[in-house]
């Protein structure tokens, strides 16, 4: 600091000496002052001009010039700042390079998108999973390269869904799972993974279960027949009769399990087209339901409210299964003193809802998402041994297959309401009348 001011003090002293000299020689101090001041200002202006040119050229260290005054200090400060900035830039570049190398080494395709879904960056696996090439595709909109409507709807959906499954744009035999992760308002990361092997394995497993269940049906029918024949025998001891009852009960359970497994594999097989399926009469459905509930001693607490002239387009056995599973669960999981309300009703948009409401123990919020998984069994029902954990999985898949929405609302300790909303294109009403029935013992 001292050095600068000594340089500036020298410059002022020289200016004073010039002023004195010119003043003595000319005798006109005013003109002498003007000339000295002009020379001093021109010298300062020249230094600032050089500084401005140096900054404009990019403050290169090799082009910096020597100035021992305050301009020199500015130059030194700027050079120091540039050095620190360059060091930081190098460090960030190194981190970025390492990150890119690491992300490129990932087996999953990773794509960085801006807020208009333009590709900012992508790694190598993005080439063989999503057909994106770097650097050729950088800056292009993703929708111009991958024209999958499901993917675009998922990317533009403000409600961030978990992930979606799509076909690879390069090979329709490859299924990829795509997940979007928002980094901030402006950028998001798309992660795509090849899940064809998992899909294949799932398919093989499903086929195996369906085939095994199918193969088990015939021997079981034979066992069942022989058990019935034995029942008619008169010479069976008391303990023999007991064993026979147990064997019949277990065979019955096995039959139900096999039927559930077969129904589940049938329900999962494909999606129904809107005009596919038979016209199923809701009145007939009610008759079947009443018949199926005959085995329950406490069936009188079931209150049915079914429309009379409603037809539903779909698969009869699957719609029946939706009804019976939900009503049986309501009976199984609530005590005999609590009513069960079973209703079909129309919504304002011509959709029809099937709902079953009980006053049972209810389901904890965190359990609701799990109970539709196959084989999931939570709370024990009153009929301890019954239940395969497949009932709600069948309901969920049957609803999906019919384009219906399966919804569960539960209040632990108070009860649950299970509802399936069928789209209007599946419902046909012909002068509706509501029939209310309370089952008798
Ligand atoms: P299962 O009844 O054979 O166990 P489900 O798939 O029908 O299988 O049901 C799965 C689980 O959901 C049950 O084990 C039970 O914990 C829960 N659940 C189903 N319906 C009800 C209900 N109405 N009230 C309380 N819990 C229920």
Short mmCIF file of C-alpha atoms and ligand atoms in Angstrom, two decimals:
data_model
loop_
_atom_site.label_atom_id
_atom_site.label_comp_id
_atom_site.label_asym_id
_atom_site.label_seq_id
_atom_site.Cartn_x
_atom_site.Cartn_y
_atom_site.Cartn_z
CA UNK A 1 0.00 0.00 0.00
CA UNK A 2 2.75 2.38 1.06
CA UNK A 3 4.55 1.71 -2.21
CA UNK A 4 1.54 2.84 -4.25
CA UNK A 5 1.06 6.01 -2.36
CA UNK A 6 4.79 6.81 -2.60
CA UNK A 7 4.48 6.37 -6.43
CA UNK A 8 1.41 8.62 -6.48
CA UNK A 9 3.19 11.10 -4.13
CA UNK A 10 6.17 11.15 -6.55
CA UNK A 11 3.85 11.84 -9.46
CA UNK A 12 2.23 14.73 -7.53
CA UNK A 13 5.68 16.13 -6.58
CA UNK A 14 6.79 16.04 -10.21
CA UNK A 15 3.52 17.79 -11.18
CA UNK A 16 4.20 20.47 -8.52
CA UNK A 17 7.78 20.91 -9.84
CA UNK A 18 6.51 21.27 -13.44
CA UNK A 19 3.94 23.79 -12.21
CA UNK A 20 6.63 25.82 -10.39
CA UNK A 21 8.94 25.75 -13.42
CA UNK A 22 6.24 26.80 -15.88
CA UNK A 23 4.94 29.45 -13.43
CA UNK A 24 8.41 31.03 -13.03
CA UNK A 25 9.22 30.93 -16.72
CA UNK A 26 5.87 32.22 -17.98
CA UNK A 27 4.85 34.36 -14.96
CA UNK A 28 1.27 33.21 -15.62
CA UNK A 29 0.40 30.84 -12.80
CA UNK A 30 -3.13 30.23 -14.00
CA UNK A 31 -2.07 28.97 -17.43
CA UNK A 32 0.83 27.01 -15.80
CA UNK A 33 -1.70 25.29 -13.43
CA UNK A 34 -4.02 24.42 -16.34
CA UNK A 35 -1.16 22.90 -18.38
CA UNK A 36 0.16 20.87 -15.39
CA UNK A 37 -3.33 19.63 -14.48
CA UNK A 38 -4.01 18.70 -18.11
CA UNK A 39 -0.76 16.69 -18.32
CA UNK A 40 -1.53 14.95 -14.99
CA UNK A 41 -5.12 14.05 -16.03
CA UNK A 42 -3.90 12.80 -19.45
CA UNK A 43 -1.33 10.56 -17.69
CA UNK A 44 -4.03 9.14 -15.36
CA UNK A 45 -6.46 8.64 -18.26
CA UNK A 46 -3.76 6.79 -20.26
CA UNK A 47 -3.18 4.34 -17.39
CA UNK A 48 -6.95 3.72 -16.98
CA UNK A 49 -7.27 3.24 -20.76
CA UNK A 50 -4.54 0.58 -20.71
CA UNK A 51 -6.29 -1.11 -17.75
CA UNK A 52 -9.59 -1.14 -19.59
CA UNK A 53 -7.96 -2.68 -22.71
CA UNK A 54 -6.28 -5.38 -20.59
CA UNK A 55 -9.61 -6.27 -18.90
CA UNK A 56 -11.36 -6.34 -22.27
CA UNK A 57 -8.77 -8.78 -23.66
CA UNK A 58 -9.45 -11.19 -20.83
CA UNK A 59 -6.98 -10.16 -18.06
CA UNK A 60 -4.27 -12.56 -19.35
CA UNK A 61 -1.27 -12.68 -16.99
CA UNK A 62 1.20 -12.63 -19.95
CA UNK A 63 -0.30 -9.33 -21.20
CA UNK A 64 -0.43 -7.61 -17.82
CA UNK A 65 1.68 -4.40 -17.77
CA UNK A 66 3.70 -2.85 -14.96
CA UNK A 67 2.15 -0.02 -13.01
CA UNK A 68 3.45 0.79 -9.59
CA UNK A 69 0.52 3.05 -8.61
CA UNK A 70 -3.08 2.33 -7.66
CA UNK A 71 -3.77 0.91 -11.16
CA UNK A 72 -1.09 -1.73 -10.43
CA UNK A 73 -2.97 -2.76 -7.30
CA UNK A 74 -6.17 -3.19 -9.34
CA UNK A 75 -4.22 -5.34 -11.85
CA UNK A 76 -2.76 -7.52 -9.08
CA UNK A 77 -6.23 -7.96 -7.45
CA UNK A 78 -7.80 -8.92 -10.76
CA UNK A 79 -4.99 -11.41 -11.51
CA UNK A 80 -5.39 -12.96 -8.06
CA UNK A 81 -9.15 -13.29 -8.50
CA UNK A 82 -8.72 -14.84 -11.93
CA UNK A 83 -6.21 -17.35 -10.53
CA UNK A 84 -8.61 -18.42 -7.75
CA UNK A 85 -11.49 -18.59 -10.26
CA UNK A 86 -9.40 -20.76 -12.63
CA UNK A 87 -8.40 -23.08 -9.80
CA UNK A 88 -12.07 -23.48 -8.81
CA UNK A 89 -13.06 -24.04 -12.44
CA UNK A 90 -10.40 -26.76 -12.81
CA UNK A 91 -11.58 -28.46 -9.63
CA UNK A 92 -15.24 -28.37 -10.74
CA UNK A 93 -14.25 -29.68 -14.19
CA UNK A 94 -12.37 -32.58 -12.60
CA UNK A 95 -15.37 -33.42 -10.34
CA UNK A 96 -17.73 -33.22 -13.33
CA UNK A 97 -15.47 -35.41 -15.47
CA UNK A 98 -15.26 -38.00 -12.68
CA UNK A 99 -19.05 -37.87 -12.20
CA UNK A 100 -19.65 -38.34 -15.93
CA UNK A 101 -17.23 -41.29 -15.96
CA UNK A 102 -19.01 -42.85 -12.98
CA UNK A 103 -22.49 -42.29 -14.44
CA UNK A 104 -21.32 -43.62 -17.82
CA UNK A 105 -20.12 -46.78 -16.09
CA UNK A 106 -23.63 -47.39 -14.66
CA UNK A 107 -25.54 -50.15 -16.43
CA UNK A 108 -28.69 -47.95 -16.41
CA UNK A 109 -29.33 -45.37 -19.09
CA UNK A 110 -29.15 -41.89 -17.57
CA UNK A 111 -30.38 -38.77 -19.38
CA UNK A 112 -30.26 -35.21 -18.10
CA UNK A 113 -33.24 -33.16 -19.33
CA UNK A 114 -33.98 -29.45 -19.09
CA UNK A 115 -37.40 -27.97 -18.23
CA UNK A 116 -38.52 -28.29 -21.89
CA UNK A 117 -37.44 -31.97 -21.97
CA UNK A 118 -34.39 -31.18 -24.14
CA UNK A 119 -31.49 -33.60 -23.76
CA UNK A 120 -28.59 -31.91 -22.00
CA UNK A 121 -26.47 -35.00 -21.49
CA UNK A 122 -26.75 -38.79 -21.67
CA UNK A 123 -24.47 -41.74 -20.91
CA UNK A 124 -23.45 -44.69 -23.12
CA UNK A 125 -26.19 -47.17 -22.08
CA UNK A 126 -28.77 -44.57 -23.26
CA UNK A 127 -27.63 -45.46 -26.79
CA UNK A 128 -28.61 -49.13 -26.70
CA UNK A 129 -31.64 -48.77 -24.38
CA UNK A 130 -33.22 -45.50 -25.57
CA UNK A 131 -31.51 -44.97 -28.93
CA UNK A 132 -30.03 -41.63 -27.80
CA UNK A 133 -26.58 -40.68 -29.08
CA UNK A 134 -24.19 -38.23 -27.52
CA UNK A 135 -23.28 -35.63 -28.77
CA UNK A 136 -25.55 -35.84 -31.88
CA UNK A 137 -28.84 -35.79 -29.93
CA UNK A 138 -27.81 -33.25 -27.28
CA UNK A 139 -30.04 -30.17 -27.40
CA UNK A 140 -32.87 -32.07 -29.16
CA UNK A 141 -36.27 -32.58 -27.56
CA UNK A 142 -36.73 -36.13 -26.22
CA UNK A 143 -40.20 -36.40 -27.79
CA UNK A 144 -38.67 -35.95 -31.27
CA UNK A 145 -36.51 -39.02 -30.73
CA UNK A 146 -38.66 -41.36 -28.60
CA UNK A 147 -42.26 -41.17 -29.78
CA UNK A 148 -43.85 -43.26 -27.05
CA UNK A 149 -47.08 -41.54 -25.85
CA UNK A 150 -46.95 -43.34 -22.48
CA UNK A 151 -43.43 -42.03 -21.82
CA UNK A 152 -44.36 -38.48 -22.81
CA UNK A 153 -47.48 -38.54 -20.63
CA UNK A 154 -45.34 -39.78 -17.74
CA UNK A 155 -42.68 -37.09 -18.25
CA UNK A 156 -45.26 -34.31 -18.47
CA UNK A 157 -47.32 -35.55 -15.52
CA UNK A 158 -46.94 -33.06 -12.65
CA UNK A 159 -47.85 -35.82 -10.15
CA UNK A 160 -44.57 -37.67 -10.11
CA UNK A 161 -45.52 -41.32 -10.50
CA UNK A 162 -43.08 -44.00 -9.33
CA UNK A 163 -42.01 -45.36 -12.72
CA UNK A 164 -43.43 -46.74 -15.95
CA UNK A 165 -42.63 -49.69 -18.17
CA UNK A 166 -42.24 -49.18 -21.91
CA UNK A 167 -40.89 -51.08 -24.90
CA UNK A 168 -37.37 -50.14 -25.94
CA UNK A 169 -37.48 -47.93 -29.06
CA UNK A 170 -34.75 -50.18 -30.53
CA UNK A 171 -36.23 -53.61 -29.82
CA UNK A 172 -39.86 -54.32 -28.93
CA UNK A 173 -38.76 -57.50 -27.10
CA UNK A 174 -36.92 -55.42 -24.52
CA UNK A 175 -39.00 -53.99 -21.68
CA UNK A 176 -37.52 -51.00 -19.93
CA UNK A 177 -38.50 -49.40 -16.67
CA UNK A 178 -38.23 -45.61 -16.74
CA UNK A 179 -38.05 -43.37 -13.70
CA UNK A 180 -37.94 -39.57 -13.62
CA UNK A 181 -36.15 -37.79 -10.78
CA UNK A 182 -36.57 -33.99 -10.55
CA UNK A 183 -33.32 -32.29 -9.63
CA UNK A 184 -34.77 -28.76 -9.43
CA UNK A 185 -37.31 -26.61 -11.33
CA UNK A 186 -35.15 -26.60 -14.41
CA UNK A 187 -33.62 -30.06 -14.66
CA UNK A 188 -34.63 -33.68 -14.26
CA UNK A 189 -32.86 -36.99 -14.59
CA UNK A 190 -34.34 -39.90 -16.52
CA UNK A 191 -33.14 -43.33 -15.48
CA UNK A 192 -34.00 -46.33 -17.67
CA UNK A 193 -33.30 -49.98 -16.85
CA UNK A 194 -33.67 -53.17 -18.84
CA UNK A 195 -36.16 -55.37 -16.95
CA UNK A 196 -36.80 -57.93 -19.70
CA UNK A 197 -35.22 -60.75 -17.65
CA UNK A 198 -37.41 -59.97 -14.61
CA UNK A 199 -40.48 -59.80 -16.88
CA UNK A 200 -39.57 -63.12 -18.47
CA UNK A 201 -39.05 -64.69 -15.06
CA UNK A 202 -42.40 -63.34 -13.82
CA UNK A 203 -44.10 -64.71 -16.92
CA UNK A 204 -42.50 -68.14 -16.46
CA UNK A 205 -43.52 -68.16 -12.81
CA UNK A 206 -47.10 -67.22 -13.65
CA UNK A 207 -47.23 -69.93 -16.32
CA UNK A 208 -45.79 -72.45 -13.90
CA UNK A 209 -48.37 -71.59 -11.21
CA UNK A 210 -51.21 -71.70 -13.76
CA UNK A 211 -50.04 -75.05 -15.20
CA UNK A 212 -49.38 -76.60 -11.78
CA UNK A 213 -52.81 -75.49 -10.51
CA UNK A 214 -54.42 -76.89 -13.63
CA UNK A 215 -52.61 -80.24 -13.24
CA UNK A 216 -53.56 -80.45 -9.55
CA UNK A 217 -57.25 -80.06 -10.29
CA UNK A 218 -57.83 -83.58 -11.69
CA UNK A 219 -56.16 -85.60 -8.87
CA UNK A 220 -57.94 -83.43 -6.34
CA UNK A 221 -61.32 -84.15 -7.93
CA UNK A 222 -60.54 -87.88 -7.65
CA UNK A 223 -59.53 -87.54 -3.96
CA UNK A 224 -62.68 -85.52 -3.33
CA UNK A 225 -64.85 -88.20 -4.95
CA UNK A 226 -63.27 -90.95 -2.86
CA UNK A 227 -63.75 -88.92 0.32
CA UNK A 228 -67.45 -88.54 -0.52
CA UNK A 229 -67.72 -92.27 -1.11
CA UNK A 230 -66.10 -92.94 2.26
CA UNK A 231 -68.60 -90.59 3.90
CA UNK A 232 -71.38 -92.97 2.87
CA UNK A 233 -69.66 -95.94 4.51
CA UNK A 234 -71.48 -97.05 7.67
CA UNK A 235 -68.65 -98.99 9.27
CA UNK A 236 -66.43 -96.05 10.04
CA UNK A 237 -65.29 -95.53 13.62
CA UNK A 238 -65.77 -92.16 15.41
CA UNK A 239 -62.07 -91.27 15.00
CA UNK A 240 -62.24 -92.35 11.35
CA UNK A 241 -65.19 -89.99 10.81
CA UNK A 242 -63.22 -87.17 12.42
CA UNK A 243 -60.23 -87.84 10.12
CA UNK A 244 -62.58 -87.94 7.14
CA UNK A 245 -64.04 -84.55 8.10
CA UNK A 246 -60.54 -83.04 8.43
CA UNK A 247 -59.49 -84.52 5.08
CA UNK A 248 -62.65 -83.14 3.42
CA UNK A 249 -62.09 -79.72 4.94
CA UNK A 250 -58.47 -79.60 3.74
CA UNK A 251 -59.45 -80.87 0.28
CA UNK A 252 -62.09 -78.11 0.13
CA UNK A 253 -59.46 -75.51 1.02
CA UNK A 254 -57.08 -76.86 -1.56
CA UNK A 255 -59.84 -76.72 -4.18
CA UNK A 256 -60.53 -73.06 -3.31
CA UNK A 257 -56.82 -72.24 -3.46
CA UNK A 258 -56.41 -73.86 -6.87
CA UNK A 259 -59.51 -72.06 -8.15
CA UNK A 260 -58.16 -68.74 -6.87
CA UNK A 261 -54.76 -69.35 -8.49
CA UNK A 262 -56.36 -70.27 -11.80
CA UNK A 263 -58.68 -67.26 -11.66
CA UNK A 264 -55.75 -64.95 -10.87
CA UNK A 265 -53.75 -66.21 -13.83
CA UNK A 266 -56.82 -65.76 -16.04
CA UNK A 267 -57.51 -62.24 -14.74
CA UNK A 268 -53.93 -61.14 -15.31
CA UNK A 269 -53.71 -62.48 -18.85
CA UNK A 270 -54.70 -59.33 -20.84
CA UNK A 271 -56.72 -56.10 -20.80
CA UNK A 272 -60.30 -56.13 -22.05
CA UNK A 273 -61.16 -53.90 -24.98
CA UNK A 274 -64.06 -51.51 -24.14
CA UNK A 275 -66.51 -53.48 -26.32
CA UNK A 276 -65.24 -56.90 -25.19
CA UNK A 277 -67.08 -59.22 -22.79
CA UNK A 278 -70.66 -60.39 -22.20
CA UNK A 279 -73.50 -58.33 -20.81
CA UNK A 280 -73.62 -59.46 -17.17
CA UNK A 281 -76.91 -58.90 -15.37
CA UNK A 282 -76.55 -57.32 -11.94
CA UNK A 283 -79.75 -59.05 -10.76
CA UNK A 284 -78.23 -62.43 -11.64
CA UNK A 285 -75.07 -61.40 -9.85
CA UNK A 286 -77.20 -60.76 -6.78
CA UNK A 287 -78.81 -64.21 -6.96
CA UNK A 288 -75.35 -65.82 -7.22
CA UNK A 289 -74.08 -63.75 -4.31
CA UNK A 290 -77.03 -64.73 -2.07
CA UNK A 291 -76.36 -68.39 -2.93
CA UNK A 292 -72.66 -68.08 -2.15
CA UNK A 293 -73.39 -66.46 1.22
CA UNK A 294 -75.66 -69.28 2.35
CA UNK A 295 -72.77 -70.97 4.16
CA UNK A 296 -72.49 -68.01 6.59
CA UNK A 297 -74.74 -68.29 9.68
CA UNK A 298 -74.59 -64.52 10.27
CA UNK A 299 -75.53 -63.56 6.67
CA UNK A 300 -78.62 -61.66 7.88
CA UNK A 301 -76.39 -58.67 8.69
CA UNK A 302 -75.60 -58.22 5.01
CA UNK A 303 -77.75 -55.48 3.52
CA UNK A 304 -77.90 -55.54 -0.31
CA UNK A 305 -78.88 -52.57 -2.46
CA UNK A 306 -78.76 -53.69 -6.10
CA UNK A 307 -80.30 -51.94 -9.12
CA UNK A 308 -82.73 -54.08 -11.07
CA UNK A 309 -82.04 -53.27 -14.69
CA UNK A 310 -78.32 -52.78 -14.84
CA UNK A 311 -76.07 -54.67 -17.23
CA UNK A 312 -72.31 -54.63 -17.06
CA UNK A 313 -70.08 -55.54 -19.99
CA UNK A 314 -67.30 -57.87 -18.88
CA UNK A 315 -66.27 -61.36 -17.86
CA UNK A 316 -69.04 -62.88 -15.73
CA UNK A 317 -66.85 -65.03 -13.47
CA UNK A 318 -64.45 -62.13 -12.80
CA UNK A 319 -67.18 -59.61 -11.94
CA UNK A 320 -68.75 -62.25 -9.71
CA UNK A 321 -65.38 -62.82 -8.06
CA UNK A 322 -64.98 -59.08 -7.33
CA UNK A 323 -68.34 -59.08 -5.51
CA UNK A 324 -67.96 -62.31 -3.59
CA UNK A 325 -64.38 -61.62 -2.44
CA UNK A 326 -65.22 -58.19 -1.06
CA UNK A 327 -68.44 -59.31 0.65
CA UNK A 328 -66.83 -62.45 2.14
CA UNK A 329 -63.92 -60.35 3.49
CA UNK A 330 -66.37 -57.93 5.12
CA UNK A 331 -68.11 -60.88 6.82
CA UNK A 332 -64.84 -62.61 7.77
CA UNK A 333 -63.12 -59.56 9.24
CA UNK A 334 -66.00 -58.02 11.23
CA UNK A 335 -67.91 -59.41 14.19
CA UNK A 336 -71.42 -60.94 13.70
CA UNK A 337 -73.11 -58.01 15.45
CA UNK A 338 -71.91 -55.45 12.87
CA UNK A 339 -73.83 -54.74 9.65
CA UNK A 340 -72.31 -55.02 6.17
CA UNK A 341 -73.68 -52.66 3.48
CA UNK A 342 -73.32 -53.89 -0.11
CA UNK A 343 -74.38 -51.38 -2.78
CA UNK A 344 -74.37 -50.66 -6.49
CA UNK A 345 -74.95 -46.99 -7.23
CA UNK A 346 -74.61 -44.59 -10.12
CA UNK A 347 -72.30 -41.58 -10.08
CA UNK A 348 -73.16 -38.31 -11.79
CA UNK A 349 -70.92 -39.18 -14.77
CA UNK A 350 -72.81 -42.44 -15.49
CA UNK A 351 -70.13 -44.59 -13.89
CA UNK A 352 -71.41 -47.39 -11.64
CA UNK A 353 -69.84 -48.15 -8.27
CA UNK A 354 -69.90 -51.43 -6.38
CA UNK A 355 -69.16 -50.78 -2.73
CA UNK A 356 -68.89 -52.92 0.39
CA UNK A 357 -68.80 -51.17 3.73
CA UNK A 358 -68.13 -52.93 7.04
CA UNK A 359 -67.69 -51.86 10.64
CA UNK A 360 -64.79 -54.23 11.25
CA UNK A 361 -61.32 -53.54 12.65
CA UNK A 362 -60.24 -51.44 9.64
CA UNK A 363 -56.79 -51.42 8.05
CA UNK A 364 -53.81 -49.26 9.03
CA UNK A 365 -52.91 -46.64 6.39
CA UNK A 366 -49.44 -48.13 5.76
CA UNK A 367 -50.98 -51.58 5.18
CA UNK A 368 -53.53 -50.49 2.56
CA UNK A 369 -51.00 -50.49 -0.31
CA UNK A 370 -49.87 -54.02 0.62
CA UNK A 371 -53.15 -55.87 0.98
CA UNK A 372 -53.70 -56.14 -2.79
CA UNK A 373 -50.37 -57.96 -3.22
CA UNK A 374 -50.76 -61.67 -3.94
CA UNK A 375 -50.32 -63.97 -0.90
CA UNK A 376 -50.43 -61.00 1.49
CA UNK A 377 -52.24 -61.93 4.67
CA UNK A 378 -52.46 -59.38 7.43
CA UNK A 379 -54.98 -59.62 10.19
CA UNK A 380 -56.38 -63.08 10.98
CA UNK A 381 -60.00 -63.45 10.03
CA UNK A 382 -62.58 -64.92 12.35
CA UNK A 383 -62.45 -68.11 10.27
CA UNK A 384 -58.83 -68.74 11.35
CA UNK A 385 -57.78 -71.27 8.74
CA UNK A 386 -59.47 -69.77 5.70
CA UNK A 387 -58.02 -67.30 3.24
CA UNK A 388 -55.18 -67.61 0.76
CA UNK A 389 -54.16 -63.96 0.54
CA UNK A 390 -55.25 -63.97 -3.12
CA UNK A 391 -58.75 -62.46 -2.83
CA UNK A 392 -57.87 -58.78 -3.06
CA UNK A 393 -55.15 -59.46 -5.67
CA UNK A 394 -57.89 -60.99 -7.84
CA UNK A 395 -60.17 -57.99 -7.21
CA UNK A 396 -57.39 -55.53 -8.11
CA UNK A 397 -56.45 -57.31 -11.35
CA UNK A 398 -60.05 -57.95 -12.36
CA UNK A 399 -60.83 -54.24 -11.82
CA UNK A 400 -57.77 -53.22 -13.91
CA UNK A 401 -58.76 -55.64 -16.64
CA UNK A 402 -62.24 -54.06 -16.85
CA UNK A 403 -60.84 -50.52 -16.80
CA UNK A 404 -62.38 -50.04 -13.33
CA UNK A 405 -60.87 -48.28 -10.33
CA UNK A 406 -60.44 -50.23 -7.11
CA UNK A 407 -60.39 -48.01 -4.04
CA UNK A 408 -59.95 -48.77 -0.34
CA UNK A 409 -60.83 -46.32 2.41
CA UNK A 410 -60.35 -47.47 5.97
CA UNK A 411 -60.58 -46.03 9.41
CA UNK A 412 -58.74 -48.27 11.90
CA UNK A 413 -61.09 -49.32 14.70
CA UNK A 414 -64.17 -48.11 12.79
CA UNK A 415 -64.36 -50.06 9.55
CA UNK A 416 -63.50 -50.13 5.86
CA UNK A 417 -65.12 -49.33 2.56
CA UNK A 418 -63.95 -51.19 -0.57
CA UNK A 419 -65.29 -49.87 -3.86
CA UNK A 420 -64.87 -50.65 -7.54
CA UNK A 421 -65.92 -47.93 -10.00
CA UNK A 422 -66.79 -49.24 -13.46
CA UNK A 423 -66.41 -46.85 -16.42
CA UNK A 424 -69.62 -45.65 -18.07
CA UNK A 425 -68.82 -47.49 -21.34
CA UNK A 426 -69.17 -50.82 -19.47
CA UNK A 427 -72.57 -50.00 -17.95
CA UNK A 428 -75.97 -50.20 -19.58
CA UNK A 429 -79.03 -49.12 -17.62
CA UNK A 430 -82.54 -49.75 -18.72
CA UNK A 431 -85.05 -47.91 -16.55
CA UNK A 432 -83.26 -48.51 -13.26
CA UNK A 433 -85.11 -49.59 -10.13
CA UNK A 434 -83.34 -50.17 -6.84
CA UNK A 435 -84.02 -53.46 -5.07
CA UNK A 436 -83.15 -53.55 -1.36
CA UNK A 437 -82.65 -56.95 0.27
CA UNK A 438 -81.76 -58.08 3.77
CA UNK A 439 -80.63 -61.69 3.80
CA UNK A 440 -82.57 -64.06 6.05
CA UNK A 441 -81.01 -66.83 8.13
P1 LIG B 1 -57.31 -63.28 2.75
O1 LIG B 1 -58.63 -62.72 3.21
O2 LIG B 1 -57.42 -64.61 2.16
O3 LIG B 1 -56.25 -63.19 3.81
P2 LIG B 1 -57.34 -61.11 0.88
O4 LIG B 1 -56.48 -60.83 -0.29
O5 LIG B 1 -58.80 -61.20 0.66
O6 LIG B 1 -56.76 -62.41 1.55
O7 LIG B 1 -57.06 -59.97 1.97
C1 LIG B 1 -55.72 -59.62 2.27
C2 LIG B 1 -55.66 -58.98 3.65
O8 LIG B 1 -56.38 -57.76 3.66
C3 LIG B 1 -56.29 -59.82 4.73
O9 LIG B 1 -55.39 -60.79 5.23
C4 LIG B 1 -56.66 -58.75 5.76
O10 LIG B 1 -55.52 -58.43 6.55
C5 LIG B 1 -56.97 -57.53 4.94
N1 LIG B 1 -58.42 -57.31 4.74
C6 LIG B 1 -59.15 -57.67 3.66
N2 LIG B 1 -60.44 -57.29 3.79
C7 LIG B 1 -60.54 -56.70 5.01
C8 LIG B 1 -61.61 -56.08 5.74
N3 LIG B 1 -62.84 -56.01 5.24
N4 LIG B 1 -61.32 -55.55 6.97
C9 LIG B 1 -60.08 -55.61 7.47
N5 LIG B 1 -59.02 -56.17 6.82
C10 LIG B 1 -59.23 -56.70 5.61
#
